[in-house]
Tab-separated table of C-alpha atoms in Angstrom:
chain	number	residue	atom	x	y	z
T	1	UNK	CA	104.570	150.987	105.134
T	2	UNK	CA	102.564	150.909	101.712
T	3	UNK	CA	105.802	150.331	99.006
T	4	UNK	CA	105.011	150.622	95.667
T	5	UNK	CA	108.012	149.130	93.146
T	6	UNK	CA	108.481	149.653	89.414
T	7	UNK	CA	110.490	146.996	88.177
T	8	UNK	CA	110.577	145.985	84.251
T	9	UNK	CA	111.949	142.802	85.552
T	10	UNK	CA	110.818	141.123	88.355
T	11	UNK	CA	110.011	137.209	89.616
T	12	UNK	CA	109.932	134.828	87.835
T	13	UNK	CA	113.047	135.601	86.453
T	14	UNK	CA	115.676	134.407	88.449
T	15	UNK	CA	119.121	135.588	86.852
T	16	UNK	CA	119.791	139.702	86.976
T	17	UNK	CA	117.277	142.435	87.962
T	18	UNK	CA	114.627	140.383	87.862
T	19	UNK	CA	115.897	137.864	90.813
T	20	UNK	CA	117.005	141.556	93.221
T	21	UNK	CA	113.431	142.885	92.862
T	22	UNK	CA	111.781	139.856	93.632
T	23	UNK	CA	113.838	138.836	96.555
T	24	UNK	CA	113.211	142.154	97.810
T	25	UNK	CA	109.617	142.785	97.094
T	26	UNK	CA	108.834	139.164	98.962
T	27	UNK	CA	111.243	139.780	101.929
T	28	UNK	CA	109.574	143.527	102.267
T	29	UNK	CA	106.146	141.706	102.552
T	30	UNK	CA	107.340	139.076	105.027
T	31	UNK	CA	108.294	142.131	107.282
T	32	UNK	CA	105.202	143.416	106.834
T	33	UNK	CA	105.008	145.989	104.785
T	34	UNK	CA	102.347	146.242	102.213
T	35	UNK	CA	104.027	146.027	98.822
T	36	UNK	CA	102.840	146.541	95.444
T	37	UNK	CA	104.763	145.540	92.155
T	38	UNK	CA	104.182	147.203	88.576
T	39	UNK	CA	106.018	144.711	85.940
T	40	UNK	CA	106.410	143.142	82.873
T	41	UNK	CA	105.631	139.701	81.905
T	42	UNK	CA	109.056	137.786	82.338
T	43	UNK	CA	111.287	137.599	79.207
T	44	UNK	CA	114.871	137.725	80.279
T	45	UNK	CA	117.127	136.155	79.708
T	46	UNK	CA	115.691	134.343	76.600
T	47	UNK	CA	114.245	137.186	75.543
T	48	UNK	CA	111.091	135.659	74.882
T	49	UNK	CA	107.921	135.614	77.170
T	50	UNK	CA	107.614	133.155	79.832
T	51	UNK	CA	104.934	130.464	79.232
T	52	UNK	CA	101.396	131.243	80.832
T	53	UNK	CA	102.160	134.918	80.555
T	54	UNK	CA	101.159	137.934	77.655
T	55	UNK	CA	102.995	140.758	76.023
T	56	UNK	CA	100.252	141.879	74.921
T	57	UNK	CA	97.495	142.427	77.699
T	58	UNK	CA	97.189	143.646	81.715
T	59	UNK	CA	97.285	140.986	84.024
T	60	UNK	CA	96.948	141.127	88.002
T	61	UNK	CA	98.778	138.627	90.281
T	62	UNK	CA	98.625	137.840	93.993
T	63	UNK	CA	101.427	135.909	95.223
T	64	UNK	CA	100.876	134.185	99.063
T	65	UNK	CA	103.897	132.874	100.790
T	66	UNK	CA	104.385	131.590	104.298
T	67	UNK	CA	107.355	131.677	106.434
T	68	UNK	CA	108.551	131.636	109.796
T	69	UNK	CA	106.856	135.000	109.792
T	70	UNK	CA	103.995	134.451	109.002
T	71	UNK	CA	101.798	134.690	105.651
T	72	UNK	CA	102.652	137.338	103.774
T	73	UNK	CA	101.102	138.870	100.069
T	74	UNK	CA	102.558	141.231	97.222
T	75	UNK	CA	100.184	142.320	94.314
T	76	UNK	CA	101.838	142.484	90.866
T	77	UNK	CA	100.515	144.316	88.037
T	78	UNK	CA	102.089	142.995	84.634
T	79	UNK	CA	102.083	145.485	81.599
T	80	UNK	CA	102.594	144.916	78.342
T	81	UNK	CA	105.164	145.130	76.334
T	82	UNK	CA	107.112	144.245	73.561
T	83	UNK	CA	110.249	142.033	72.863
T	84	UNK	CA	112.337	141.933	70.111
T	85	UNK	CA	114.001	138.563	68.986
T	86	UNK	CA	116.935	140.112	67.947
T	87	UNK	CA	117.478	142.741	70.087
T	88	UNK	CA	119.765	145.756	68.941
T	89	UNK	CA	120.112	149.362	70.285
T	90	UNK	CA	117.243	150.737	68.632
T	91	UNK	CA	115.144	147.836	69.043
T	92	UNK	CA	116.131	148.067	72.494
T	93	UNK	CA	115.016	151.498	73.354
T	94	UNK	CA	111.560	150.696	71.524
T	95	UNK	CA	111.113	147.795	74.205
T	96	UNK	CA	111.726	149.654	77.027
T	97	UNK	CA	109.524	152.774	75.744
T	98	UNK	CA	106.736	150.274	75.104
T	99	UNK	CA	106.658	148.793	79.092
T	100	UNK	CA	106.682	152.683	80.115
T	101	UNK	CA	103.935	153.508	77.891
T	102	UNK	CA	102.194	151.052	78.750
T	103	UNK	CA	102.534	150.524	82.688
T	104	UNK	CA	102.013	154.547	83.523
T	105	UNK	CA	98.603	154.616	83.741
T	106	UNK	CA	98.764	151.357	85.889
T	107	UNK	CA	101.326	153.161	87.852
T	108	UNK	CA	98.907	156.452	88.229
T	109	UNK	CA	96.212	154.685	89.292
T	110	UNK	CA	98.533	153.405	92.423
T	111	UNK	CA	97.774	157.040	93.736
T	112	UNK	CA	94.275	156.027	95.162
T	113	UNK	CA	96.771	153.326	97.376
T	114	UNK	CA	98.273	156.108	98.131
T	115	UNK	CA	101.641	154.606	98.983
T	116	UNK	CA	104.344	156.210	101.083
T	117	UNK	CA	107.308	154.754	99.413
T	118	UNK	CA	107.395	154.967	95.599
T	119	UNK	CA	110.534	153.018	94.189
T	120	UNK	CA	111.825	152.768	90.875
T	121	UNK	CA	114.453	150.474	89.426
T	122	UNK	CA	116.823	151.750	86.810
T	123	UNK	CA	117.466	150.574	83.916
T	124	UNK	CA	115.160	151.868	82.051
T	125	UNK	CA	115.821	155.506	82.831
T	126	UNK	CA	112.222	155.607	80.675
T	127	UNK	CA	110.380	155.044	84.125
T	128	UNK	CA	111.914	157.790	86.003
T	129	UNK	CA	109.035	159.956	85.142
T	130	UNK	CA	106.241	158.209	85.705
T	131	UNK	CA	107.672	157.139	89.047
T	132	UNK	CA	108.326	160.957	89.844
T	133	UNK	CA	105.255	162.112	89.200
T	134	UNK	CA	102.890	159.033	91.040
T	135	UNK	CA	105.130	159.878	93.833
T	136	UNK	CA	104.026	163.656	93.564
T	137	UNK	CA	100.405	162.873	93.406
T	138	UNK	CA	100.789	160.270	96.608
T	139	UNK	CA	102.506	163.333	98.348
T	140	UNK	CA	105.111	160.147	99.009
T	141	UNK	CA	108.869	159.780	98.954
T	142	UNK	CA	110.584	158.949	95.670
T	143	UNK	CA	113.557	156.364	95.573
T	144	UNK	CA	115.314	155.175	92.369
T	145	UNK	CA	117.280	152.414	92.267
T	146	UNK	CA	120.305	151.752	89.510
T	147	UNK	CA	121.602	148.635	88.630
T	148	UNK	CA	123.631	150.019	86.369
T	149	UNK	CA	124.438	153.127	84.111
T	150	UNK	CA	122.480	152.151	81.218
T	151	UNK	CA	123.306	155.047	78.869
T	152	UNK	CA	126.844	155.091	79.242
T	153	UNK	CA	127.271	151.739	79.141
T	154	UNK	CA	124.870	152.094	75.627
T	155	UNK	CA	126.970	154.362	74.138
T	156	UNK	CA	130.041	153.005	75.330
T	157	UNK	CA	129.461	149.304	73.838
T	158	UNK	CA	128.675	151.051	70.571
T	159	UNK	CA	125.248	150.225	71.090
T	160	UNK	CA	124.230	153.735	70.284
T	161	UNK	CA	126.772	156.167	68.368
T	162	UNK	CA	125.529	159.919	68.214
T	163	UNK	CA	127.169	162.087	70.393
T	164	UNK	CA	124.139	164.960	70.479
T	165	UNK	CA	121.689	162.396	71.409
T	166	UNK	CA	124.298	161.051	74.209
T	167	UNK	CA	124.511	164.779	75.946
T	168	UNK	CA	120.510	165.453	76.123
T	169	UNK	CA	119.648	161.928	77.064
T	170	UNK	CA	122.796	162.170	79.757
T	171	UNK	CA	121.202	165.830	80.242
T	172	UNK	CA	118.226	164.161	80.943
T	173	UNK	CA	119.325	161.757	83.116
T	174	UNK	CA	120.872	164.313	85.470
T	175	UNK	CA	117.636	166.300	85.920
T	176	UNK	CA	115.311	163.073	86.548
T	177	UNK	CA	118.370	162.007	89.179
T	178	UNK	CA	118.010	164.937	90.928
T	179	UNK	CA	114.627	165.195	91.145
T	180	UNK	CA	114.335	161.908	93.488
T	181	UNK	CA	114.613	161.804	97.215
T	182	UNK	CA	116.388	159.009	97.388
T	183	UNK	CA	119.157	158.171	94.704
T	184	UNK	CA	120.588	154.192	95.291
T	185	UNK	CA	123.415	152.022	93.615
T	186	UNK	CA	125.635	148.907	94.256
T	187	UNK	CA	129.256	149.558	94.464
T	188	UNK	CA	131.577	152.495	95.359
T	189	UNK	CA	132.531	152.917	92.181
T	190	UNK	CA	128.537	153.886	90.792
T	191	UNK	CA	128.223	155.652	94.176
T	192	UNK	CA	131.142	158.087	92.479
T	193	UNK	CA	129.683	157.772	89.089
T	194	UNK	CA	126.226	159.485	91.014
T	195	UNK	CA	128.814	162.608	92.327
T	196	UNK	CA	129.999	162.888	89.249
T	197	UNK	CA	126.489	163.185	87.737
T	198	UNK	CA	125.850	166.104	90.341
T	199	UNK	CA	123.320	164.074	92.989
T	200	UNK	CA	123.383	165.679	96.116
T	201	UNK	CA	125.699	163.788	98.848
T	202	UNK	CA	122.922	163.379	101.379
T	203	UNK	CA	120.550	161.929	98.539
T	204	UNK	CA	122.895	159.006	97.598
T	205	UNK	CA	122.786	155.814	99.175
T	206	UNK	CA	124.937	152.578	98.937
T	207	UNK	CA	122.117	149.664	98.783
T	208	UNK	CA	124.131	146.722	97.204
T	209	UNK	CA	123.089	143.244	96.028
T	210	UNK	CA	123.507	140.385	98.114
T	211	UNK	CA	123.215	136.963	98.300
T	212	UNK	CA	121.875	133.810	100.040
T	213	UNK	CA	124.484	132.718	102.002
T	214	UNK	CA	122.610	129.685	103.444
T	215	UNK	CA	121.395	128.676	99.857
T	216	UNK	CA	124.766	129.169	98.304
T	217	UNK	CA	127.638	127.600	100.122
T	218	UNK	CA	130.270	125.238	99.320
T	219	UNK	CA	129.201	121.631	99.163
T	220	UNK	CA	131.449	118.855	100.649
T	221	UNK	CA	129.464	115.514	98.836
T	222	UNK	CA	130.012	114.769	94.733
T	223	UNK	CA	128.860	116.911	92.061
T	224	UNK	CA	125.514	116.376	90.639
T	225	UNK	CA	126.560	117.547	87.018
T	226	UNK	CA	129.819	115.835	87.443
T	227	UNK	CA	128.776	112.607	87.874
T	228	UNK	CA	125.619	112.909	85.602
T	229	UNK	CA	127.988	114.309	82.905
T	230	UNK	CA	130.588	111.690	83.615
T	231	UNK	CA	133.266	114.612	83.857
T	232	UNK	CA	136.123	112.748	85.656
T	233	UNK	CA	137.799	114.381	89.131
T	234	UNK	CA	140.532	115.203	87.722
T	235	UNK	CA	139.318	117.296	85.041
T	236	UNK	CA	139.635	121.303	85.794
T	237	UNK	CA	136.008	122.849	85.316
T	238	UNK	CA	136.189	126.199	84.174
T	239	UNK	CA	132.435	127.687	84.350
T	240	UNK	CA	131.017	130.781	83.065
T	241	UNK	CA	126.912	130.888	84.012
T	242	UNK	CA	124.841	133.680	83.026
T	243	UNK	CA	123.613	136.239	80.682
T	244	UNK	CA	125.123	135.592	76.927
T	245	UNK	CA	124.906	138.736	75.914
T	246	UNK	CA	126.668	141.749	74.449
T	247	UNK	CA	128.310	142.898	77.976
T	248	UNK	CA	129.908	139.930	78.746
T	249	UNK	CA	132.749	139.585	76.209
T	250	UNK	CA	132.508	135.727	76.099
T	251	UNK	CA	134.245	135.740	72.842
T	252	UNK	CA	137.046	135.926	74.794
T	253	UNK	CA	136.660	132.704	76.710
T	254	UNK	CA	136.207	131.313	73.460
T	255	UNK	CA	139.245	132.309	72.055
T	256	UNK	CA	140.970	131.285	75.128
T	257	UNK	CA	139.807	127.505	74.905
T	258	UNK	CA	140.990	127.174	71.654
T	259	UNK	CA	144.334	127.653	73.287
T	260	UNK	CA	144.389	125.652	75.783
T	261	UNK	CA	146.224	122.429	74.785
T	262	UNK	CA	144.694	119.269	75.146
T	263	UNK	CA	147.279	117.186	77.980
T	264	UNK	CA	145.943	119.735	80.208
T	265	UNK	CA	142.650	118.774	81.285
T	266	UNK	CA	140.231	122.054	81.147
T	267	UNK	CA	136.852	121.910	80.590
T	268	UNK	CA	135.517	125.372	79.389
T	269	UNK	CA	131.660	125.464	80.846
T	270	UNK	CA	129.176	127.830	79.371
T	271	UNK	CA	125.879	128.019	81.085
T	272	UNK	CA	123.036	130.442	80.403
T	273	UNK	CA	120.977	131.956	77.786
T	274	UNK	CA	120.715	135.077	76.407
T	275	UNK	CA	120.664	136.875	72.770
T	276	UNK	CA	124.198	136.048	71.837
T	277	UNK	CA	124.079	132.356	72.138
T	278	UNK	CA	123.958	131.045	68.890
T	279	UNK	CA	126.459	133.426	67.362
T	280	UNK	CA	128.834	132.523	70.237
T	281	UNK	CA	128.053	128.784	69.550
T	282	UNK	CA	128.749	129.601	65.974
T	283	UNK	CA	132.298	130.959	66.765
T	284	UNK	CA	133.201	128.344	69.075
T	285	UNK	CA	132.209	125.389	66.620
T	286	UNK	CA	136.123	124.665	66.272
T	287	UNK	CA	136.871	124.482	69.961
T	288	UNK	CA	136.456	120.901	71.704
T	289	UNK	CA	136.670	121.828	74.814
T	290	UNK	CA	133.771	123.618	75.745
T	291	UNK	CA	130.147	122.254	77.327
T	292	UNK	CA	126.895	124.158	76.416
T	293	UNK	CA	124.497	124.292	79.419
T	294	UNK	CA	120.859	126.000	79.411
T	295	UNK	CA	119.854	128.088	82.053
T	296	UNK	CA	119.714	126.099	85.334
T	297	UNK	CA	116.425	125.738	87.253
T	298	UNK	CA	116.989	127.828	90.980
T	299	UNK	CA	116.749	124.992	92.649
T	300	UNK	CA	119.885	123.622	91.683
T	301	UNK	CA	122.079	126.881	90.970
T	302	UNK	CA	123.992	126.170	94.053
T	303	UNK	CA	124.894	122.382	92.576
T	304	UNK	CA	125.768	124.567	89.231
T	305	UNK	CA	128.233	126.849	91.096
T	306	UNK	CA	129.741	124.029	92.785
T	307	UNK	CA	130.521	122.463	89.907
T	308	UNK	CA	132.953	124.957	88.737
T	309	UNK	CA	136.658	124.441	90.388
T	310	UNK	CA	137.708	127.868	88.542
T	311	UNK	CA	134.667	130.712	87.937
T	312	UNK	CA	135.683	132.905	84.775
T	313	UNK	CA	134.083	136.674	84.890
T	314	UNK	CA	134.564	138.009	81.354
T	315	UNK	CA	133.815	141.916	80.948
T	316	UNK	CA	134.066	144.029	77.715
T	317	UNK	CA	136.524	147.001	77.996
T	318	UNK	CA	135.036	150.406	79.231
T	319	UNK	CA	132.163	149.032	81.549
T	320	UNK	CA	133.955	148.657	84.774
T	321	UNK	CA	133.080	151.525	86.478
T	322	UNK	CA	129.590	151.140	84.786
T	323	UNK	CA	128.169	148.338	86.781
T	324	UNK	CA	128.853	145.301	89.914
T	325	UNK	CA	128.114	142.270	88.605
T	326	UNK	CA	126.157	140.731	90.585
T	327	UNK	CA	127.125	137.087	89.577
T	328	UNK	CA	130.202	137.347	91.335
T	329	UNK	CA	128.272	137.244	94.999
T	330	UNK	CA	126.881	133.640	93.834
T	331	UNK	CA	131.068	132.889	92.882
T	332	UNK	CA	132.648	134.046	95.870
T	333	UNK	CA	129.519	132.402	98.238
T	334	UNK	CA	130.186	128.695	96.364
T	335	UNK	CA	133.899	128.944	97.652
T	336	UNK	CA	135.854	129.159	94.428
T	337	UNK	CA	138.683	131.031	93.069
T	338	UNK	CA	137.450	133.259	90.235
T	339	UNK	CA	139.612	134.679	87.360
T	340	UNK	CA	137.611	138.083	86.279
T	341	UNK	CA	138.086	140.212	83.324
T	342	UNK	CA	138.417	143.772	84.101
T	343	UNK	CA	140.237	146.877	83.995
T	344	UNK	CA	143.097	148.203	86.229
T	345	UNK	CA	142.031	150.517	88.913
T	346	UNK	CA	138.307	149.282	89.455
T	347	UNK	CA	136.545	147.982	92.314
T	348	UNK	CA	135.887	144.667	90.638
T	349	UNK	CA	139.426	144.314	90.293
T	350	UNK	CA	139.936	144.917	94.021
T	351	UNK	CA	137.307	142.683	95.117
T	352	UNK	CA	138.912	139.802	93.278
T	353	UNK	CA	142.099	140.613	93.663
T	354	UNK	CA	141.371	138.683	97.116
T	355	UNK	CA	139.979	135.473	96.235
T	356	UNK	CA	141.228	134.719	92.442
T	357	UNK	CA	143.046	136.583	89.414
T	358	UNK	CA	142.899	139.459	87.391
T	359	UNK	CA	143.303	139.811	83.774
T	360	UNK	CA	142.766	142.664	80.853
T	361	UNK	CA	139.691	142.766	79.309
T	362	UNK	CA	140.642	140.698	75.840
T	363	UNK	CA	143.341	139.419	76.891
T	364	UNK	CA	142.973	135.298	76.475
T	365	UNK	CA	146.206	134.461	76.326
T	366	UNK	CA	146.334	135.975	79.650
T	367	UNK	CA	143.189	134.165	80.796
T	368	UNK	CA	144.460	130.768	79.497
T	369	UNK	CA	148.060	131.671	81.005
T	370	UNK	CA	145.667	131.771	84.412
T	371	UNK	CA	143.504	128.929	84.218
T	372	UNK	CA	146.279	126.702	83.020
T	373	UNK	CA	147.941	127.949	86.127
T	374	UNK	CA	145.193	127.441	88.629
T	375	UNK	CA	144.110	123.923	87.322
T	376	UNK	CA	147.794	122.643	88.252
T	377	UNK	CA	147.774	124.338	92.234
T	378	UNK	CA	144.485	122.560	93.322
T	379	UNK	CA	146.279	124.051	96.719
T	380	UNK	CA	146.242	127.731	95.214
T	381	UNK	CA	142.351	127.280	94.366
T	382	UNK	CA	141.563	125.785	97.884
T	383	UNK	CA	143.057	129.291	99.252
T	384	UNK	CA	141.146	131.708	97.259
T	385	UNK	CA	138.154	129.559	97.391
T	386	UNK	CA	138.161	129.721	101.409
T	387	UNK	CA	139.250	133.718	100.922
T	388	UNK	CA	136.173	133.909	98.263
T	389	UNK	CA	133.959	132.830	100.658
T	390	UNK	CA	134.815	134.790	103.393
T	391	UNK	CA	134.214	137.830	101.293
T	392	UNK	CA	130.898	136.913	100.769
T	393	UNK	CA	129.335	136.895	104.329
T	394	UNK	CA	129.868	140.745	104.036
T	395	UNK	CA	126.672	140.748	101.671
T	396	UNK	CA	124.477	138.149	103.323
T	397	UNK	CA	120.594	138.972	102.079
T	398	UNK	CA	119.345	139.850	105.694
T	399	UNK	CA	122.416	142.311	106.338
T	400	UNK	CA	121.632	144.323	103.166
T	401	UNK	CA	117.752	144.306	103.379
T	402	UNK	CA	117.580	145.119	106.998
T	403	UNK	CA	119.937	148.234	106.520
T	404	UNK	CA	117.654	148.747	103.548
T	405	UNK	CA	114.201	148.558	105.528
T	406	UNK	CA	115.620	150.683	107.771
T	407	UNK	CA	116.242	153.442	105.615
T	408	UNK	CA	112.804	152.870	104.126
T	409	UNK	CA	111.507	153.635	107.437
T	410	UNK	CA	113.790	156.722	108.203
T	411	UNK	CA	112.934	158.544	105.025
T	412	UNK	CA	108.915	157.496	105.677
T	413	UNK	CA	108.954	158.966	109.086
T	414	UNK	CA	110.363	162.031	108.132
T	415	UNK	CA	107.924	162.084	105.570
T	416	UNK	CA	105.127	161.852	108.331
T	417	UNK	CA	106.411	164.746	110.339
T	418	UNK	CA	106.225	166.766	107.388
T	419	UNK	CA	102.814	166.196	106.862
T	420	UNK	CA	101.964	166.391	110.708
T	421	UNK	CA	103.680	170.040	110.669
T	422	UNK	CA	101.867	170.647	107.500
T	423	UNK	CA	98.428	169.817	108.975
T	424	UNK	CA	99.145	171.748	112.447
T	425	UNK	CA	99.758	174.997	110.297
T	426	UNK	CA	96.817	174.846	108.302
């Protein structure tokens, strides 16, 4: 199959969107399917351009990889586009606006390729369009994939206010939903979201993230940041890795290591990099107890995640229906217990409700109450560590992409008989 994706963020980048559509893409072309990426230049989650790339003009990219196989190619097409320093809600819809500007004639010119899968990954929702309508001129089948509900999870973080503008963008959003063939998300939860949003039953599918399981998996030997730290054993390592941004609510874990008292030995871990970084640096100034990590390299992320004896999955109030995180795959696959922020009622909450603890979103007395009590029951975190793992084999990267191909392949070949019917009546 000929699959062309639409992607703001794609490889390089190898925390959030960016990392799904690039393990994807690649493990498409290593099946053999002949796959085509329109993209930005990576920026997140720094929000700054990557070094050897441009904001500012087209560039084309062909990536060669070998495996097992065989070799394998996808093109990329970076766009331009522009990226705030300071991102806020405005600023943010100008960014996005500027890669869909700027990447639909890129993506209209795909309809000489003529591919028979057009996918489209949301957010932005600013892409929808010029997906549709490449797919129309292809005569191909359109798929859009959400990450998460970027609109409602806008307005709801306060990030944009007006409630007219929230009805004809959600308006909006219904009609471009609709319009697709295929209609994807990654948890129940957003499946619902999609029914409640009026997409036909037999247009939604479940397609949710996954992870490595072979690259990701408890490790038996010392800790590589331990030891180079000089952390000793019997310190508690409390780790938060990740975007540092407005969604998270790491504010929280701040507040929570100031209360943590200092004959118990926690160590609050945060690792990552993202617009909020310096202001949450600038909060925690006070607090002792907390390590400041960049953004790890891949090729160490699963020595990162092993570091941690407790994961911590902060969430602002109002977003858990909204979005999966998909950090909490890499948590559960490294075999530790994981405290997570979220509301009552959710499917995050069930999920770890298995392998750690739940608390109330702002709650950090409640979140210190449960890492005090999980650094003292090294027994209790072995447990849920071994239960955290287990969950994770249920979303090992070749299970989900497999089911995924495979649905690729259903929708093409009904696609093909309608064309062969169309032909024989002409």
């Amino acid at each position: 199959m000929r699959i062309l994706l639409y992607s703001v963020n794609f490889f390089p980048e190898i925390v959030g969107i960016g990392k799904y559509s690039g393990e994807m893409a690649f493990w498409l072309a290593e099946a053999g399917h002949d796959v085509k990426v329109v993209a930005a230049p990576p920026y997140y989650p720094k929000w700054k351009i990557h070094n050897g790339f441009s904001g500012f003009w087209y560039q084309k990219e062909l990536h060669k990889r070998i495996s097992p196989k065989g070799e394998s190619s996808i093109s990329i097409y970076r766009c331009p586009i522009w990226v705030p320093l300071k991102p806020t809600g405005f600023k943010r819809i100008i960014h996005l606006a500027s890669f869909a500007l700027s990447s639909m004639p890129i993506m209209i010119m795909q309809a000489f390729w003529r591919p028979n899968i057009v996918m489209v990954i949301e957010p932005p929702l600013f892409c929808a369009p010029t997906a549709l309508f490449t797919s129309i001129l292809c005569n191909s089948k359109s798929w859009i994939h959400i990450q998460d509900f970027e609109v409602d999870a806008a307005f709801d973080l306060g990030l944009l206010r007006n409630t007219l503008l929230r009805r004809v963008i959600l308006f909006a959003e219904r009609i471009l939903l609709r319009s697709f063939d295929r209609v994807s998300t990654i948890s129940k939860s957003m499946l619902n979201k999609l029914g409640q949003k009026g997409i036909r039953h037999n247009k939604i599918r479940s397609f949710p993230n996954w992870i490595n399981v072979d690259e990701i998996h408890p490790l038996r030997y010392p800790n590589f940041f331990r030891a180079s730290l000089k952390i000793p054993n019997e310190t508690c390592i409390a780790l938060y890795s990740g975007n540092l941004g407005e969604k998270q609510g790491l504010d929280v874990v701040i507040d929570a290591a100031r209360i943590i008292k200092s004959e118990i030995k926690i160590l609050f871990v945060i690792c990552g990099e993202g617009v909020a970084r310096e202001s949450l640096i600038k909060y925690a100034k006070d607090a002792k107890n907390i390590l400041w990590l960049p953004l790890q390299p891949s090729e160490i992320f699963n020595e990162l995640l092993n570091f941690a004896d407790v994961h911590l999955l902060p969430q602002r109030k109002g977003l858990g229906e909204l979005m999966m995180p998909s950090k909490l795959l890499g948590m559960q696959a490294s075999g530790r217990p994981i405290i997570a922020m979220v509301e009552q009622n959710t499917e995050l909450k069930a999920a770890v409700s298995k392998c750690g603890i739940v608390v109330n979103p702002g709650d950090f007395e409640g979140l210190a109450e449960a890492l005090k009590y999980l650094a003292e029951n090294p027994d209790k975190r072995l447990k849920m560590g071994l239960a955290a793992r287990k969950q994770s084999m249920n979303y090992s990267k070749n299970k989900i992409l497999s089911n995924f191909e495979e649905e690729l392949k259903l929708i093409n070949n009904t696609l093909i008989k309608y064309l062969d019917k169309d032909k024989d009546l002409r």
